[in-house]
Amino acid sequence: MKRILPAIVIAQFFCTSVWFAGNAIMGDIARQLNLEPAYLAHLTSAVQLGFITGTLVFAILSIADRFSPVKVFFTCALIAAAVNLGASIDGINASTLMLCRLVTGFFLAGIYPVGMKIVSDHYQQGLGKSLGFLVGALVLGTAFPHLLKSLTAALPWKYVIYSTSALSALGGCAMLLLVPDGPHRKQGQKLNFAGFLSGFRDSKFRAAAFGYFGHMWELYAFWVFVPVILSAYKDHYPAAAFNVPFLSFLIIASGSVACVFSGILSQRFGAKKIATAALTISCICCLVSPLLLFANATLAFITFMFVWSMAVIADSPLFSTLVAQNAPITIKGTSLTIVNCIGFSITIVSIQLINALRTPGNAQYIYLLLAVGPVLGLLALRDKQPAQL
């Protein structure tokens, strides 16, 4: 039993490294294919759109509840690895690259929410702590391509693709070989095309889900624009001595520590209280961002980015905990999947909105728009009290 959570966490970390593989090497791809810088947001949105499509299909078909979630994870990890590898094909064009990222996102729907389902099947007690480790692995997986990029700067960008695909395949195999289906798994027997929405009939489930939606408005837009913010700062202050890919990795990866810490704190204070505190802090970061994003004090700027990065993700495992605890038991996996589907749909809107409105003249103020999500999420949490262990 002791080895199960570490195995799940490692598998999740390995597999989710394909998520942001394109972002870490976007500069190289843009130069090779003569693409506009705005293509980064479109490439990210392609992955998100694929993930949304995948989660919707998985939810409607109740894949994670009708079939072994471990085998679903394994299958999707191998397919995601293969499709991600397609981005390294010689002579690839912008459209084919976009398609590869979209399909990779589709099969990530069988990795991230299914991983949460596997954890909830094994750990009903202390679920917040367990999901803290799992989401922390997602954060590390998200940041890891930036580290690979910084370590392989002298090598062709395709090495990032090769590495992340290999990790995804290894993660899928680790899940299949080391993790059985959980003792608390209750298999859904019937295919119910409308069943994936039934959890929203419960007010406590809705409150947890809407809090998560507010959090998601901010999260991925922040992650996508971390390297953009760092690059803009260096353009503003050329003397700033930091490596953008490596610092991007450190900033995003710091969120993994916050996830673990928030999961541990939830054991004592409850998931809702810690989630509310984290969402409040990230909201404050959005509101004060104009004061610090171009501050003529590099240490203060970098410190602020670390604080924001940790606050923006610390509530994620706790919202997933609240959703899982308030979901109907026979469709727990489906409920987690549809909430992910809606949440990631929201990320496309915020990413594209920031991308469309951002100019050199408003780069200091544009991230105020990210505060909308946390504000609405906090209002949802105040209206209803999600049940928690």
CSV table of C-alpha atoms in Angstrom, one decimal:
chain,number,residue,atom,x,y,z
A,1,MET,CA,0.0,0.0,0.0
A,2,LYS,CA,2.9,2.4,0.8
A,3,ARG,CA,4.3,2.1,-2.7
A,4,ILE,CA,1.0,2.9,-4.5
A,5,LEU,CA,0.9,6.7,-4.0
A,6,PRO,CA,4.5,7.2,-5.0
A,7,ALA,CA,4.0,5.1,-8.1
A,8,ILE,CA,0.9,7.0,-9.1
A,9,VAL,CA,2.7,10.4,-8.5
A,10,ILE,CA,5.7,9.3,-10.6
A,11,ALA,CA,3.5,8.0,-13.4
A,12,GLN,CA,1.5,11.3,-13.4
A,13,PHE,CA,4.7,13.4,-13.4
A,14,PHE,CA,6.2,11.4,-16.3
A,15,CYS,CA,3.0,11.4,-18.4
A,16,THR,CA,2.0,15.0,-18.0
A,17,SER,CA,5.4,16.2,-19.2
A,18,VAL,CA,4.0,16.0,-22.7
A,19,TRP,CA,1.4,18.7,-21.8
A,20,PHE,CA,3.6,21.7,-22.2
A,21,ALA,CA,6.3,20.2,-24.3
A,22,GLY,CA,5.4,22.5,-27.2
A,23,ASN,CA,5.6,25.6,-25.1
A,24,ALA,CA,9.1,25.0,-24.0
A,25,ILE,CA,10.4,24.8,-27.6
A,26,MET,CA,8.0,27.3,-29.1
A,27,GLY,CA,10.7,29.8,-29.9
A,28,ASP,CA,12.7,27.3,-31.8
A,29,ILE,CA,9.6,26.0,-33.7
A,30,ALA,CA,8.5,29.6,-34.5
A,31,ARG,CA,11.9,30.4,-36.0
A,32,GLN,CA,12.0,27.2,-38.0
A,33,LEU,CA,8.5,27.6,-39.4
A,34,ASN,CA,8.5,31.4,-39.6
A,35,LEU,CA,5.5,31.7,-37.2
A,36,GLU,CA,4.2,34.8,-35.3
A,37,PRO,CA,4.9,34.9,-31.5
A,38,ALA,CA,1.1,34.8,-31.0
A,39,TYR,CA,1.2,31.2,-32.3
A,40,LEU,CA,2.3,30.1,-28.7
A,41,ALA,CA,-1.2,30.9,-27.3
A,42,HIS,CA,-2.8,29.0,-30.2
A,43,LEU,CA,-0.6,26.0,-29.7
A,44,THR,CA,-1.4,25.9,-26.0
A,45,SER,CA,-5.1,26.3,-26.8
A,46,ALA,CA,-4.9,23.4,-29.2
A,47,VAL,CA,-3.7,21.1,-26.3
A,48,GLN,CA,-6.4,22.5,-24.1
A,49,LEU,CA,-9.1,22.0,-26.8
A,50,GLY,CA,-7.9,18.4,-27.3
A,51,PHE,CA,-8.1,17.8,-23.5
A,52,ILE,CA,-11.6,19.3,-23.4
A,53,THR,CA,-12.8,17.2,-26.3
A,54,GLY,CA,-11.3,14.1,-24.7
A,55,THR,CA,-12.7,14.8,-21.2
A,56,LEU,CA,-16.2,15.3,-22.8
A,57,VAL,CA,-16.0,12.0,-24.7
A,58,PHE,CA,-14.7,10.2,-21.7
A,59,ALA,CA,-17.4,11.7,-19.4
A,60,ILE,CA,-20.3,10.9,-21.8
A,61,LEU,CA,-19.1,7.4,-22.2
A,62,SER,CA,-18.2,7.0,-18.5
A,63,ILE,CA,-14.9,5.5,-19.5
A,64,ALA,CA,-13.2,5.9,-16.1
A,65,ASP,CA,-16.1,4.2,-14.3
A,66,ARG,CA,-17.0,1.5,-16.7
A,67,PHE,CA,-13.4,0.3,-17.4
A,68,SER,CA,-10.3,-0.3,-15.3
A,69,PRO,CA,-8.9,3.2,-14.7
A,70,VAL,CA,-5.4,1.8,-14.5
A,71,LYS,CA,-5.7,0.3,-18.0
A,72,VAL,CA,-7.3,3.5,-19.3
A,73,PHE,CA,-4.3,5.5,-18.0
A,74,PHE,CA,-1.8,3.0,-19.5
A,75,THR,CA,-3.4,3.0,-22.9
A,76,CYS,CA,-3.7,6.8,-23.1
A,77,ALA,CA,-0.2,7.4,-21.9
A,78,LEU,CA,1.2,5.2,-24.7
A,79,ILE,CA,-0.9,6.9,-27.3
A,80,ALA,CA,-0.1,10.4,-26.0
A,81,ALA,CA,3.6,9.5,-26.2
A,82,ALA,CA,3.3,8.4,-29.8
A,83,VAL,CA,1.3,11.4,-30.9
A,84,ASN,CA,3.6,13.8,-29.1
A,85,LEU,CA,6.5,12.2,-30.9
A,86,GLY,CA,4.8,13.2,-34.2
A,87,ALA,CA,5.7,16.8,-33.5
A,88,SER,CA,9.4,15.9,-34.2
A,89,ILE,CA,8.7,14.7,-37.8
A,90,ASP,CA,11.0,16.3,-40.3
A,91,GLY,CA,9.3,18.9,-42.5
A,92,ILE,CA,6.3,19.2,-40.2
A,93,ASN,CA,4.2,22.3,-40.9
A,94,ALA,CA,2.2,24.6,-38.5
A,95,SER,CA,-1.2,22.8,-39.2
A,96,THR,CA,0.2,19.3,-38.6
A,97,LEU,CA,2.0,20.5,-35.4
A,98,MET,CA,-1.3,22.0,-34.2
A,99,LEU,CA,-3.1,18.7,-34.9
A,100,CYS,CA,-0.4,16.7,-33.0
A,101,ARG,CA,-0.8,18.9,-30.0
A,102,LEU,CA,-4.6,18.7,-30.2
A,103,VAL,CA,-4.6,14.9,-30.3
A,104,THR,CA,-2.0,14.8,-27.5
A,105,GLY,CA,-4.4,16.9,-25.4
A,106,PHE,CA,-7.3,14.4,-26.2
A,107,PHE,CA,-5.4,11.5,-24.7
A,108,LEU,CA,-4.3,13.5,-21.7
A,109,ALA,CA,-8.0,13.2,-20.7
A,110,GLY,CA,-7.2,9.6,-19.9
A,111,ILE,CA,-4.2,10.6,-17.7
A,112,TYR,CA,-4.9,13.6,-15.4
A,113,PRO,CA,-8.5,13.1,-14.3
A,114,VAL,CA,-8.2,9.3,-14.4
A,115,GLY,CA,-5.1,9.6,-12.2
A,116,MET,CA,-7.3,11.5,-9.7
A,117,LYS,CA,-9.9,8.8,-9.9
A,118,ILE,CA,-7.2,6.1,-9.2
A,119,VAL,CA,-6.0,8.0,-6.1
A,120,SER,CA,-9.6,8.5,-4.8
A,121,ASP,CA,-10.2,4.7,-5.2
A,122,HIS,CA,-7.2,4.0,-3.0
A,123,TYR,CA,-7.4,6.9,-0.4
A,124,GLN,CA,-10.8,7.9,0.8
A,125,GLN,CA,-9.3,9.1,4.1
A,126,GLY,CA,-6.7,11.8,3.6
A,127,LEU,CA,-7.8,12.4,0.0
A,128,GLY,CA,-6.7,16.0,0.1
A,129,LYS,CA,-3.2,15.1,1.1
A,130,SER,CA,-3.0,12.4,-1.5
A,131,LEU,CA,-4.3,14.6,-4.3
A,132,GLY,CA,-1.8,17.3,-3.2
A,133,PHE,CA,1.0,15.0,-4.1
A,134,LEU,CA,-0.7,14.1,-7.4
A,135,VAL,CA,-1.4,17.6,-8.5
A,136,GLY,CA,2.1,18.5,-7.4
A,137,ALA,CA,3.3,15.9,-9.9
A,138,LEU,CA,1.2,17.5,-12.6
A,139,VAL,CA,2.8,20.8,-11.9
A,140,LEU,CA,6.3,19.3,-12.1
A,141,GLY,CA,5.3,17.6,-15.3
A,142,THR,CA,4.1,20.9,-16.7
A,143,ALA,CA,7.3,22.7,-15.7
A,144,PHE,CA,9.7,19.9,-16.7
A,145,PRO,CA,9.9,20.7,-20.5
A,146,HIS,CA,11.2,24.2,-19.6
A,147,LEU,CA,14.0,22.5,-17.6
A,148,LEU,CA,14.7,20.1,-20.4
A,149,LYS,CA,14.9,23.1,-22.8
A,150,SER,CA,17.4,24.9,-20.5
A,151,LEU,CA,19.5,21.7,-20.1
A,152,THR,CA,19.5,20.9,-23.8
A,153,ALA,CA,20.0,24.4,-25.2
A,154,ALA,CA,22.9,23.3,-27.3
A,155,LEU,CA,20.9,20.4,-28.8
A,156,PRO,CA,18.1,20.4,-31.4
A,157,TRP,CA,14.7,21.2,-30.0
A,158,LYS,CA,13.4,17.8,-30.9
A,159,TYR,CA,15.3,16.3,-28.0
A,160,VAL,CA,12.6,17.8,-25.7
A,161,ILE,CA,10.0,16.0,-27.7
A,162,TYR,CA,11.9,12.7,-27.6
A,163,SER,CA,12.4,13.0,-23.8
A,164,THR,CA,8.8,13.8,-22.9
A,165,SER,CA,7.5,11.0,-25.1
A,166,ALA,CA,9.8,8.5,-23.5
A,167,LEU,CA,8.7,9.7,-20.0
A,168,SER,CA,5.0,9.3,-20.9
A,169,ALA,CA,5.5,5.8,-22.1
A,170,LEU,CA,7.5,4.9,-18.9
A,171,GLY,CA,4.8,6.5,-16.8
A,172,GLY,CA,2.0,4.5,-18.4
A,173,CYS,CA,4.0,1.2,-17.9
A,174,ALA,CA,4.7,2.1,-14.2
A,175,MET,CA,1.0,2.6,-13.6
A,176,LEU,CA,0.1,-0.7,-15.2
A,177,LEU,CA,2.8,-2.7,-13.4
A,178,LEU,CA,2.8,-1.1,-10.0
A,179,VAL,CA,-0.7,0.1,-9.3
A,180,PRO,CA,-3.8,-2.1,-9.0
A,181,ASP,CA,-7.4,-0.8,-9.2
A,182,GLY,CA,-8.3,0.6,-5.8
A,183,PRO,CA,-10.3,-1.2,-3.2
A,184,HIS,CA,-12.9,1.6,-3.1
A,185,ARG,CA,-13.6,1.5,-6.8
A,186,LYS,CA,-17.3,1.0,-7.6
A,187,GLN,CA,-17.7,0.1,-11.3
A,188,GLY,CA,-20.4,1.8,-13.2
A,189,GLN,CA,-22.4,-0.9,-15.1
A,190,LYS,CA,-24.6,1.0,-17.4
A,191,LEU,CA,-23.9,3.5,-20.2
A,192,ASN,CA,-25.9,6.7,-19.3
A,193,PHE,CA,-25.3,9.5,-21.8
A,194,ALA,CA,-26.8,12.1,-19.5
A,195,GLY,CA,-25.3,10.7,-16.3
A,196,PHE,CA,-22.2,12.8,-16.4
A,197,LEU,CA,-24.2,15.9,-15.4
A,198,SER,CA,-26.1,14.4,-12.5
A,199,GLY,CA,-23.6,15.6,-9.9
A,200,PHE,CA,-24.5,19.2,-10.6
A,201,ARG,CA,-28.0,18.6,-9.0
A,202,ASP,CA,-26.2,18.7,-5.6
A,203,SER,CA,-25.6,22.2,-4.3
A,204,LYS,CA,-22.4,21.2,-2.5
A,205,PHE,CA,-21.0,19.6,-5.7
A,206,ARG,CA,-21.9,22.7,-7.6
A,207,ALA,CA,-20.1,25.0,-5.1
A,208,ALA,CA,-16.9,22.9,-5.3
A,209,ALA,CA,-17.1,22.8,-9.1
A,210,PHE,CA,-17.7,26.5,-9.5
A,211,GLY,CA,-14.8,27.3,-7.1
A,212,TYR,CA,-12.6,25.1,-9.3
A,213,PHE,CA,-13.9,26.9,-12.5
A,214,GLY,CA,-12.8,30.3,-11.0
A,215,HIS,CA,-9.4,28.9,-10.2
A,216,MET,CA,-9.0,27.5,-13.7
A,217,TRP,CA,-9.7,31.0,-15.3
A,218,GLU,CA,-6.4,32.1,-13.8
A,219,LEU,CA,-4.2,29.0,-13.6
A,220,TYR,CA,-3.3,28.1,-17.1
A,221,ALA,CA,-3.2,31.6,-18.4
A,222,PHE,CA,-0.7,32.4,-15.7
A,223,TRP,CA,1.4,29.3,-16.6
A,224,VAL,CA,1.3,30.1,-20.4
A,225,PHE,CA,2.4,33.7,-19.9
A,226,VAL,CA,5.2,33.1,-17.3
A,227,PRO,CA,7.9,33.0,-19.9
A,228,VAL,CA,6.2,35.9,-21.7
A,229,ILE,CA,6.3,38.0,-18.5
A,230,LEU,CA,9.9,37.1,-17.8
A,231,SER,CA,10.9,37.9,-21.4
A,232,ALA,CA,9.1,41.3,-21.2
A,233,TYR,CA,10.8,42.1,-18.0
A,234,LYS,CA,14.2,41.4,-19.5
A,235,ASP,CA,13.3,43.6,-22.5
A,236,HIS,CA,12.4,46.3,-20.0
A,237,TYR,CA,15.5,45.9,-17.9
A,238,PRO,CA,18.2,44.4,-20.2
A,239,ALA,CA,20.6,44.2,-17.2
A,240,ALA,CA,18.4,41.6,-15.5
A,241,ALA,CA,20.6,38.4,-15.4
A,242,PHE,CA,18.3,35.4,-15.5
A,243,ASN,CA,17.7,32.5,-17.9
A,244,VAL,CA,14.1,32.6,-19.0
A,245,PRO,CA,13.5,28.9,-19.6
A,246,PHE,CA,15.2,27.8,-16.4
A,247,LEU,CA,13.5,30.5,-14.3
A,248,SER,CA,10.2,29.6,-15.9
A,249,PHE,CA,10.8,26.0,-14.8
A,250,LEU,CA,11.6,27.1,-11.2
A,251,ILE,CA,8.6,29.4,-10.9
A,252,ILE,CA,6.0,26.9,-12.3
A,253,ALA,CA,7.6,24.0,-10.4
A,254,SER,CA,7.4,25.8,-7.1
A,255,GLY,CA,3.7,25.2,-7.3
A,256,SER,CA,4.3,21.5,-6.7
A,257,VAL,CA,5.5,22.3,-3.2
A,258,ALA,CA,2.5,24.5,-2.6
A,259,CYS,CA,0.2,21.6,-3.6
A,260,VAL,CA,1.8,19.2,-1.2
A,261,PHE,CA,1.8,21.8,1.6
A,262,SER,CA,-1.8,22.7,1.0
A,263,GLY,CA,-2.8,19.0,1.0
A,264,ILE,CA,-1.1,18.5,4.4
A,265,LEU,CA,-2.7,21.6,5.8
A,266,SER,CA,-6.1,20.4,4.6
A,267,GLN,CA,-5.8,17.4,7.0
A,268,ARG,CA,-5.9,19.8,9.9
A,269,PHE,CA,-8.0,22.8,8.8
A,270,GLY,CA,-10.2,21.3,6.1
A,271,ALA,CA,-10.0,21.5,2.3
A,272,LYS,CA,-12.4,24.3,1.9
A,273,LYS,CA,-10.6,26.7,4.3
A,274,ILE,CA,-7.2,26.2,2.7
A,275,ALA,CA,-8.7,26.4,-0.8
A,276,THR,CA,-10.4,29.7,0.0
A,277,ALA,CA,-7.1,31.1,1.5
A,278,ALA,CA,-5.1,30.1,-1.6
A,279,LEU,CA,-7.7,31.5,-4.0
A,280,THR,CA,-7.8,34.8,-2.0
A,281,ILE,CA,-4.0,35.1,-2.2
A,282,SER,CA,-3.9,34.4,-5.9
A,283,CYS,CA,-6.6,37.0,-6.4
A,284,ILE,CA,-4.6,39.6,-4.5
A,285,CYS,CA,-1.6,38.7,-6.7
A,286,CYS,CA,-3.7,39.5,-9.8
A,287,LEU,CA,-4.8,42.8,-8.4
A,288,VAL,CA,-1.3,44.0,-7.4
A,289,SER,CA,0.5,42.7,-10.5
A,290,PRO,CA,0.7,46.1,-12.2
A,291,LEU,CA,2.8,47.3,-9.2
A,292,LEU,CA,5.4,44.5,-9.5
A,293,LEU,CA,5.6,43.1,-13.0
A,294,PHE,CA,7.9,45.9,-14.1
A,295,ALA,CA,9.3,47.0,-10.8
A,296,ASN,CA,12.8,48.3,-11.0
A,297,ALA,CA,13.9,45.6,-8.4
A,298,THR,CA,14.5,42.2,-9.9
A,299,LEU,CA,14.5,40.4,-6.6
A,300,ALA,CA,11.1,41.8,-5.7
A,301,PHE,CA,9.8,40.9,-9.1
A,302,ILE,CA,11.0,37.3,-9.0
A,303,THR,CA,9.8,36.8,-5.5
A,304,PHE,CA,6.4,38.0,-6.5
A,305,MET,CA,6.3,35.5,-9.4
A,306,PHE,CA,7.1,32.7,-7.0
A,307,VAL,CA,4.4,33.7,-4.5
A,308,TRP,CA,1.9,34.0,-7.3
A,309,SER,CA,2.9,30.6,-8.8
A,310,MET,CA,2.4,28.9,-5.5
A,311,ALA,CA,-0.9,30.5,-4.7
A,312,VAL,CA,-2.4,30.0,-8.1
A,313,ILE,CA,-2.1,26.1,-7.9
A,314,ALA,CA,-2.3,25.4,-4.1
A,315,ASP,CA,-6.1,25.2,-4.2
A,316,SER,CA,-6.3,22.8,-7.2
A,317,PRO,CA,-6.0,19.5,-5.3
A,318,LEU,CA,-8.4,20.7,-2.7
A,319,PHE,CA,-11.1,21.6,-5.2
A,320,SER,CA,-10.6,18.2,-6.8
A,321,THR,CA,-10.9,16.7,-3.3
A,322,LEU,CA,-14.2,18.5,-2.7
A,323,VAL,CA,-15.5,17.5,-6.1
A,324,ALA,CA,-14.6,13.8,-5.5
A,325,GLN,CA,-16.1,13.8,-2.0
A,326,ASN,CA,-19.4,15.3,-3.1
A,327,ALA,CA,-19.8,13.3,-6.4
A,328,PRO,CA,-22.1,10.3,-6.7
A,329,ILE,CA,-20.0,7.3,-5.9
A,330,THR,CA,-20.9,5.3,-9.0
A,331,ILE,CA,-19.8,8.2,-11.3
A,332,LYS,CA,-17.0,9.7,-9.3
A,333,GLY,CA,-14.5,9.3,-12.2
A,334,THR,CA,-17.0,10.7,-14.7
A,335,SER,CA,-17.8,13.7,-12.4
A,336,LEU,CA,-14.1,14.5,-12.0
A,337,THR,CA,-13.7,14.3,-15.8
A,338,ILE,CA,-16.6,16.6,-16.7
A,339,VAL,CA,-15.5,19.2,-14.1
A,340,ASN,CA,-12.1,19.0,-15.7
A,341,CYS,CA,-13.7,19.4,-19.1
A,342,ILE,CA,-15.5,22.6,-18.2
A,343,GLY,CA,-12.6,24.0,-16.2
A,344,PHE,CA,-10.2,23.5,-19.2
A,345,SER,CA,-12.8,25.1,-21.5
A,346,ILE,CA,-12.5,28.2,-19.4
A,347,THR,CA,-8.8,28.2,-19.7
A,348,ILE,CA,-9.0,28.6,-23.5
A,349,VAL,CA,-11.1,31.7,-23.0
A,350,SER,CA,-8.7,33.4,-20.6
A,351,ILE,CA,-5.6,32.5,-22.6
A,352,GLN,CA,-7.0,33.7,-25.8
A,353,LEU,CA,-8.4,36.9,-24.2
A,354,ILE,CA,-5.1,37.8,-22.7
A,355,ASN,CA,-3.3,37.0,-26.0
A,356,ALA,CA,-5.8,39.1,-28.0
A,357,LEU,CA,-5.7,42.1,-25.7
A,358,ARG,CA,-2.1,42.1,-24.6
A,359,THR,CA,0.1,44.9,-26.2
A,360,PRO,CA,3.5,46.3,-25.2
A,361,GLY,CA,1.6,49.3,-23.8
A,362,ASN,CA,-0.7,47.4,-21.5
A,363,ALA,CA,1.5,44.4,-20.6
A,364,GLN,CA,1.8,45.8,-17.0
A,365,TYR,CA,-2.0,45.8,-16.5
A,366,ILE,CA,-3.4,43.0,-18.6
A,367,TYR,CA,-3.2,40.4,-15.9
A,368,LEU,CA,-5.7,42.2,-13.8
A,369,LEU,CA,-8.3,40.3,-16.0
A,370,LEU,CA,-7.2,37.1,-14.3
A,371,ALA,CA,-8.7,38.3,-11.0
A,372,VAL,CA,-12.2,37.8,-12.4
A,373,GLY,CA,-12.0,34.0,-11.9
A,374,PRO,CA,-10.8,34.0,-8.3
A,375,VAL,CA,-13.5,36.6,-7.4
A,376,LEU,CA,-16.3,34.4,-8.9
A,377,GLY,CA,-14.8,31.3,-7.3
A,378,LEU,CA,-14.7,32.9,-3.9
A,379,LEU,CA,-18.4,33.9,-4.3
A,380,ALA,CA,-19.3,30.4,-5.2
A,381,LEU,CA,-17.6,29.0,-2.1
A,382,ARG,CA,-19.2,31.6,0.2
A,383,ASP,CA,-22.8,30.7,-1.0
A,384,LYS,CA,-22.5,27.0,-0.3
A,385,GLN,CA,-20.3,24.9,2.0
A,386,PRO,CA,-18.9,21.8,0.2
A,387,ALA,CA,-18.8,18.7,2.4
A,388,GLN,CA,-15.3,17.6,3.4
A,389,LEU,CA,-13.6,14.9,5.3
